[in-house]
CSV table of C-alpha atoms in Angstrom, one decimal:
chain,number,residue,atom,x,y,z
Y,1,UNK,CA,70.5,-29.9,7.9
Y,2,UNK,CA,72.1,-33.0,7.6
Y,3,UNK,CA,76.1,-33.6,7.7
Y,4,UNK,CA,77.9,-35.8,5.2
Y,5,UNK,CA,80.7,-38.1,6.6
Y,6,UNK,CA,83.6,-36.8,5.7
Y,7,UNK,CA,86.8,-38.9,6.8
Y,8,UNK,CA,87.6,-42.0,9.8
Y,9,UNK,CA,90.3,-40.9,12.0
Y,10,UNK,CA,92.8,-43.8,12.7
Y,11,UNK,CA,95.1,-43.0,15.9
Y,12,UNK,CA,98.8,-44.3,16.2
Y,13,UNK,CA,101.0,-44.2,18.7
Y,14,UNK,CA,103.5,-43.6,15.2
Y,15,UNK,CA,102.9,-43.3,11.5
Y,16,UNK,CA,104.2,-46.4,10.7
Y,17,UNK,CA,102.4,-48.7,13.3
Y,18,UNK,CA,99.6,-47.0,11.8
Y,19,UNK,CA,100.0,-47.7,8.4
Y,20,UNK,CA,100.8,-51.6,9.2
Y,21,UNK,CA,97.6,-51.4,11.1
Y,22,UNK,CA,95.3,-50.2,8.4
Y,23,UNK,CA,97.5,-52.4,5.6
Y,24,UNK,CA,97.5,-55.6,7.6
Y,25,UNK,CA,93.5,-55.0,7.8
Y,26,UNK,CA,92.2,-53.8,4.3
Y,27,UNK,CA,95.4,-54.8,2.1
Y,28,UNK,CA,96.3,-51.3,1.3
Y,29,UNK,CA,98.2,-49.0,2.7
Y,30,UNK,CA,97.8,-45.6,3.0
Y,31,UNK,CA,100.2,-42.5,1.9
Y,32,UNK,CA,101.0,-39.1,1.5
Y,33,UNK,CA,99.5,-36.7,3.6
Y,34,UNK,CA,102.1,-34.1,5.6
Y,35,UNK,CA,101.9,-32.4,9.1
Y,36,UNK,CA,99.9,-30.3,11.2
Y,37,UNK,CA,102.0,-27.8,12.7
Y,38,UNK,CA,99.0,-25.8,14.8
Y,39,UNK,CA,98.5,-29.3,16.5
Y,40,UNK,CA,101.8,-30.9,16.4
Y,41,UNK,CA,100.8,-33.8,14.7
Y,42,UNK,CA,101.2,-35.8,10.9
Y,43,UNK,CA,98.8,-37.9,8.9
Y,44,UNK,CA,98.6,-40.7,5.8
Y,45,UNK,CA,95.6,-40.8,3.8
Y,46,UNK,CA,93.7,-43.6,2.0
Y,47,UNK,CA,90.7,-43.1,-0.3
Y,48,UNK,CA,87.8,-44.5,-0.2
Y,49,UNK,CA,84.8,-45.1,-2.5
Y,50,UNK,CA,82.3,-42.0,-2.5
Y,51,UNK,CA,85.2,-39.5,-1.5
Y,52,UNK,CA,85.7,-40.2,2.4
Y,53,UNK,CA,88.6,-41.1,3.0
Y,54,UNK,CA,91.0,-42.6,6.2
Y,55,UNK,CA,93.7,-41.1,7.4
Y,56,UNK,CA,96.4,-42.3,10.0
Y,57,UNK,CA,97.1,-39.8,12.9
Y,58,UNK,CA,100.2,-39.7,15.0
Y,59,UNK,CA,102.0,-36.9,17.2
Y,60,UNK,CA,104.7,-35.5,15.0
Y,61,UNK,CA,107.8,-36.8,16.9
Y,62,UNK,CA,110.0,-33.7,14.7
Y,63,UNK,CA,107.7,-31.0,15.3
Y,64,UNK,CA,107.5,-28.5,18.3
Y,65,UNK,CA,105.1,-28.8,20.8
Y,66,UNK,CA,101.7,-27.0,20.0
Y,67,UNK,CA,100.6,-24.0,21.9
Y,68,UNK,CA,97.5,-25.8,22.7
Y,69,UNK,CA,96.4,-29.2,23.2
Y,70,UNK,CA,96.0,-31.3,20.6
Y,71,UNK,CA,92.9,-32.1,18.7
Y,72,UNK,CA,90.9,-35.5,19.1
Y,73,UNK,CA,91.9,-36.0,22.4
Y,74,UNK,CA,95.6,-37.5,21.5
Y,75,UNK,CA,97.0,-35.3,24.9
Y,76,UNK,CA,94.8,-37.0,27.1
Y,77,UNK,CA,95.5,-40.2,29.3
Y,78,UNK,CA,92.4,-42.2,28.2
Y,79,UNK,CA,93.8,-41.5,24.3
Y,80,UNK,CA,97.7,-42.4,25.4
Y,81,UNK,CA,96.3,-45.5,27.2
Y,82,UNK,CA,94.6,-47.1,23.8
Y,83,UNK,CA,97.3,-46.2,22.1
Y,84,UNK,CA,100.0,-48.4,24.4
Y,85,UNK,CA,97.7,-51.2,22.7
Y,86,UNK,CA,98.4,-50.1,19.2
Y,87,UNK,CA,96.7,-48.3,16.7
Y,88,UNK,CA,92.7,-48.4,16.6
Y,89,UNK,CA,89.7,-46.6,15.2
Y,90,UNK,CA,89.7,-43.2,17.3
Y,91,UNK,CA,87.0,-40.9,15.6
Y,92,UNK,CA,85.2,-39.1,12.6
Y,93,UNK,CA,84.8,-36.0,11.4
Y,94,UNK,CA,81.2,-35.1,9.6
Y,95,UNK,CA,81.0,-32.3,6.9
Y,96,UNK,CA,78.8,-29.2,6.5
Y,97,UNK,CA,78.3,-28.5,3.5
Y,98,UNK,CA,77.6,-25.1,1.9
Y,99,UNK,CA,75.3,-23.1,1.4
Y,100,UNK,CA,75.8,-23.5,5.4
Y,101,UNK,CA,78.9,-21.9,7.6
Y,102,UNK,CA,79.9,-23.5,10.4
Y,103,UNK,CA,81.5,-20.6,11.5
Y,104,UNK,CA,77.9,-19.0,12.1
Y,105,UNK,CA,76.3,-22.1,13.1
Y,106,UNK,CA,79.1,-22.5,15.7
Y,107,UNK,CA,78.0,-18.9,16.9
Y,108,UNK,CA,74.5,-19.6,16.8
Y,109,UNK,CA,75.2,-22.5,19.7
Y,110,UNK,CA,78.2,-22.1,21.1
Y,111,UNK,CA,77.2,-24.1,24.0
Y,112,UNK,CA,76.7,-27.2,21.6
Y,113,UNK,CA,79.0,-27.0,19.2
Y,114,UNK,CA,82.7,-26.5,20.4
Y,115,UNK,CA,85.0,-23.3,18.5
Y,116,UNK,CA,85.9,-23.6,15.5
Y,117,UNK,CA,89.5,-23.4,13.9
Y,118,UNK,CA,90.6,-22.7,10.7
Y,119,UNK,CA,93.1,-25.4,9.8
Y,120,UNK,CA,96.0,-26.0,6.7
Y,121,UNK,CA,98.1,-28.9,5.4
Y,122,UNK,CA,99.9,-27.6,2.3
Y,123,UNK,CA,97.5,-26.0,-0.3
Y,124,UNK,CA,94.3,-27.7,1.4
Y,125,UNK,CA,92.8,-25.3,4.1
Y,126,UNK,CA,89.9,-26.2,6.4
Y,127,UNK,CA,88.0,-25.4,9.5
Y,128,UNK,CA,86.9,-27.7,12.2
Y,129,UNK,CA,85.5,-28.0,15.7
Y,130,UNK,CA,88.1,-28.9,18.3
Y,131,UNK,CA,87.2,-28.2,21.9
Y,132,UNK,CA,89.9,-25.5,23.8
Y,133,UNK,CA,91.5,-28.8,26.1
Y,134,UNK,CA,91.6,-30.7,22.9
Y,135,UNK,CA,89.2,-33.3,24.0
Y,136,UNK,CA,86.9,-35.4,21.6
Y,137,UNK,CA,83.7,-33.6,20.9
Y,138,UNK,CA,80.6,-34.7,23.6
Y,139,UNK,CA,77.0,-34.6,24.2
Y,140,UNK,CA,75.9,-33.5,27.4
Y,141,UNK,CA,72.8,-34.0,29.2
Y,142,UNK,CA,71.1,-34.2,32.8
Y,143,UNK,CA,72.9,-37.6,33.0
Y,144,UNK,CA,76.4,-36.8,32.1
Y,145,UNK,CA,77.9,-36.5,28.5
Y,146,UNK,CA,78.4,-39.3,25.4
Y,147,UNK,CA,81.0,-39.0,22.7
Y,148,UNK,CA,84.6,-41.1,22.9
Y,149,UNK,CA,85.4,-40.4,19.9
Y,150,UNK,CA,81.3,-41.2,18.6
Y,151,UNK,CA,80.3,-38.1,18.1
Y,152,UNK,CA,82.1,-36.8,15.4
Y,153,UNK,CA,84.1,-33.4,14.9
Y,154,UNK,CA,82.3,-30.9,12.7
Y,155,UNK,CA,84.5,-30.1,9.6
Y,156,UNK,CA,84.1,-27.1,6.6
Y,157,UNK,CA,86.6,-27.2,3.6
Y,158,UNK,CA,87.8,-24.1,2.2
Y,159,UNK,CA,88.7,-25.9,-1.3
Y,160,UNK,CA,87.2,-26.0,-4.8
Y,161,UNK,CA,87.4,-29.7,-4.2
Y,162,UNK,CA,87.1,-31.9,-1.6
Y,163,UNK,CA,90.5,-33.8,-1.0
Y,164,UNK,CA,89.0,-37.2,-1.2
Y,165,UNK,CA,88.5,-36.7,-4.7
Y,166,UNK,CA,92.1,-36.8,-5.7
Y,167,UNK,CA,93.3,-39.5,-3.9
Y,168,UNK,CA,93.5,-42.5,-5.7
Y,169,UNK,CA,90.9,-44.5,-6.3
Y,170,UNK,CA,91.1,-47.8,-4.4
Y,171,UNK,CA,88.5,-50.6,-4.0
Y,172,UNK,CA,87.5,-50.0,-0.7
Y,173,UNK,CA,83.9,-49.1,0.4
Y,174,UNK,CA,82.5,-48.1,3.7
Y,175,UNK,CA,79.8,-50.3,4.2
Y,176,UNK,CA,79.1,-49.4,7.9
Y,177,UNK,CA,80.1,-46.9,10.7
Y,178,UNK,CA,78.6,-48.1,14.3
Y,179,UNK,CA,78.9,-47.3,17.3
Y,180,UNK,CA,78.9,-49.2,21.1
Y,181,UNK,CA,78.7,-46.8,24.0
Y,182,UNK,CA,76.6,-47.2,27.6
Y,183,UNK,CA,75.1,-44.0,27.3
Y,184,UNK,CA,73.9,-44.7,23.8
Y,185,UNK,CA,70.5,-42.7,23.7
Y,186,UNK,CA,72.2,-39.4,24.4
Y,187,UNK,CA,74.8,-40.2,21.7
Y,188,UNK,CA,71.6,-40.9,19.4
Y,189,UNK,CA,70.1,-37.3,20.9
Y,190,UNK,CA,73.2,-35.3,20.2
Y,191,UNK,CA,73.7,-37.2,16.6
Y,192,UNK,CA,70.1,-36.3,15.6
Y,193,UNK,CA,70.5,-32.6,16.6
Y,194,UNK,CA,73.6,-32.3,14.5
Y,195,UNK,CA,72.3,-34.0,11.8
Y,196,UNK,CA,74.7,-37.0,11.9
Y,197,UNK,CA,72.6,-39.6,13.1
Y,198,UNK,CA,72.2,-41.7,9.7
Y,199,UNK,CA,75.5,-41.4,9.6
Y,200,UNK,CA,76.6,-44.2,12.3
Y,201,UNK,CA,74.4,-46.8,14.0
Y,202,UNK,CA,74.7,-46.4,17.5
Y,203,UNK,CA,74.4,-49.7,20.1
Y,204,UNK,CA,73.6,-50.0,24.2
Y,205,UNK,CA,77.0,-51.5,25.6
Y,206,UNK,CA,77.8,-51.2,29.1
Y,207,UNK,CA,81.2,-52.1,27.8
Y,208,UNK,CA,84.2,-49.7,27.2
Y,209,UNK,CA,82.8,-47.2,24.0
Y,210,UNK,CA,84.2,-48.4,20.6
Y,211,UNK,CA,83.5,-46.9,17.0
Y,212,UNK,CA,83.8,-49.8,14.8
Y,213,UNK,CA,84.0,-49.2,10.6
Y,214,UNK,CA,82.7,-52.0,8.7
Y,215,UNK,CA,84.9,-51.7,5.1
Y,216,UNK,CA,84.2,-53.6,1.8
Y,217,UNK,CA,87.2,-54.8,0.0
Y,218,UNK,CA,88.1,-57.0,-2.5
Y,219,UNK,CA,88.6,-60.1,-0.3
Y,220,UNK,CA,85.5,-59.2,1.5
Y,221,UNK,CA,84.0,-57.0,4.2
Y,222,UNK,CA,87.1,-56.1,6.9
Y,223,UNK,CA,86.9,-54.5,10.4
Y,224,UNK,CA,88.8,-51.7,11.9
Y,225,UNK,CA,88.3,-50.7,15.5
């Protein structure tokens, strides 16, 4: 089976440093969106050319603290510590697609694939892999693990149409989605298992990781990361 990318996940330490990030980089800004109450967190969005889209994450200062940690690792130290630098290019989520469930593919390797939550934001509803300490997804082998945000989170809409589709249409292309990590062969292992691994183009860097989105526009190709 193979995954379709679905969305880039921008992370702020607030909604409007965000937005100034993601503006100040590809000349557009993005909107909309709404909150996350299950996670405690709120979003913008920005389309992109195919149907993925960007959106802008952010802990919802106004909303009450989750019962659980918080998806894409935004509780953790490693996450807070980026973030004291500003915004940056945190993660991705990759799509299954039907005739396949995640749900039952979750089930079928639950020691590969973290549990699955069903997920809403007005009239959209979704499911999508989260881990139960909220961290970003990881590979794990005889060596350690791989992921930082490179290995994406596993996502299943419950819509008759994929949200990218109404957002409006900008001139903005993903050209590239890559990848610098030290442990970069079992990123590449755990990408090819799910599926993912034409997806993202994944470098050796003995380096701190870093997902890195190359993005078309009309005064050329721009960089988030």
């Amino acid at each position: 089976m193979k995954l379709a990318l679905d969305h880039l996940v921008v992370a702020a330490p607030d909604l409007d440093a965000g937005t100034d990030y993601v503006a100040g980089v590809l000349g557009i800004a993005p909107q909309g969106g709404g909150a996350h109450a299950a996670m405690g967190t709120h979003n913008r969005v920005l389309g992109l050319f195919g149907g993925i889209y960007l959106e802008v994450i952010a802990i919802d200062p106004a909303a009450a603290a989750p019962a659980r940690p918080r998806w894409f690792g935004l509780d953790t130290e490693a996450v807070q510590q980026r973030l004291r630098d500003g915004p940056f290019l945190l993660h991705w989520a990759a799509r299954v697609e039907r005739p396949a469930d995640l749900g039952r593919w979750q089930a079928q390797y639950p020691e590969r694939i973290a549990p699955v939550i069903p997920m809403s934001r007005g009239s959209l509803h979704w499911r999508i892999t989260v881990p139960a300490d909220g961290s970003l997804p990881a590979w794990a082998g005889e060596a350690g693990s791989a992921g930082d945000g490179a290995l994406p989170s596993l996502i299943q809409w419950d819509v008759a149409a994929h949200p990218g589709a109404s957002l409006p249409r900008q001139d903005l292309a993903l050209r590239r989605l890559g990848a610098r990590h030290p442990r970069a062969e079992l990123l590449r292992q755990g990408l090819a298992w799910l599926g993912a691994d034409h997806l993202v183009a994944v470098e050796q860097d003995d380096g701190a990781p870093e997902l890195i989105a190359e993005i078309e526009t009309a005064q050329g190709i721009r960089t988030l990361r």
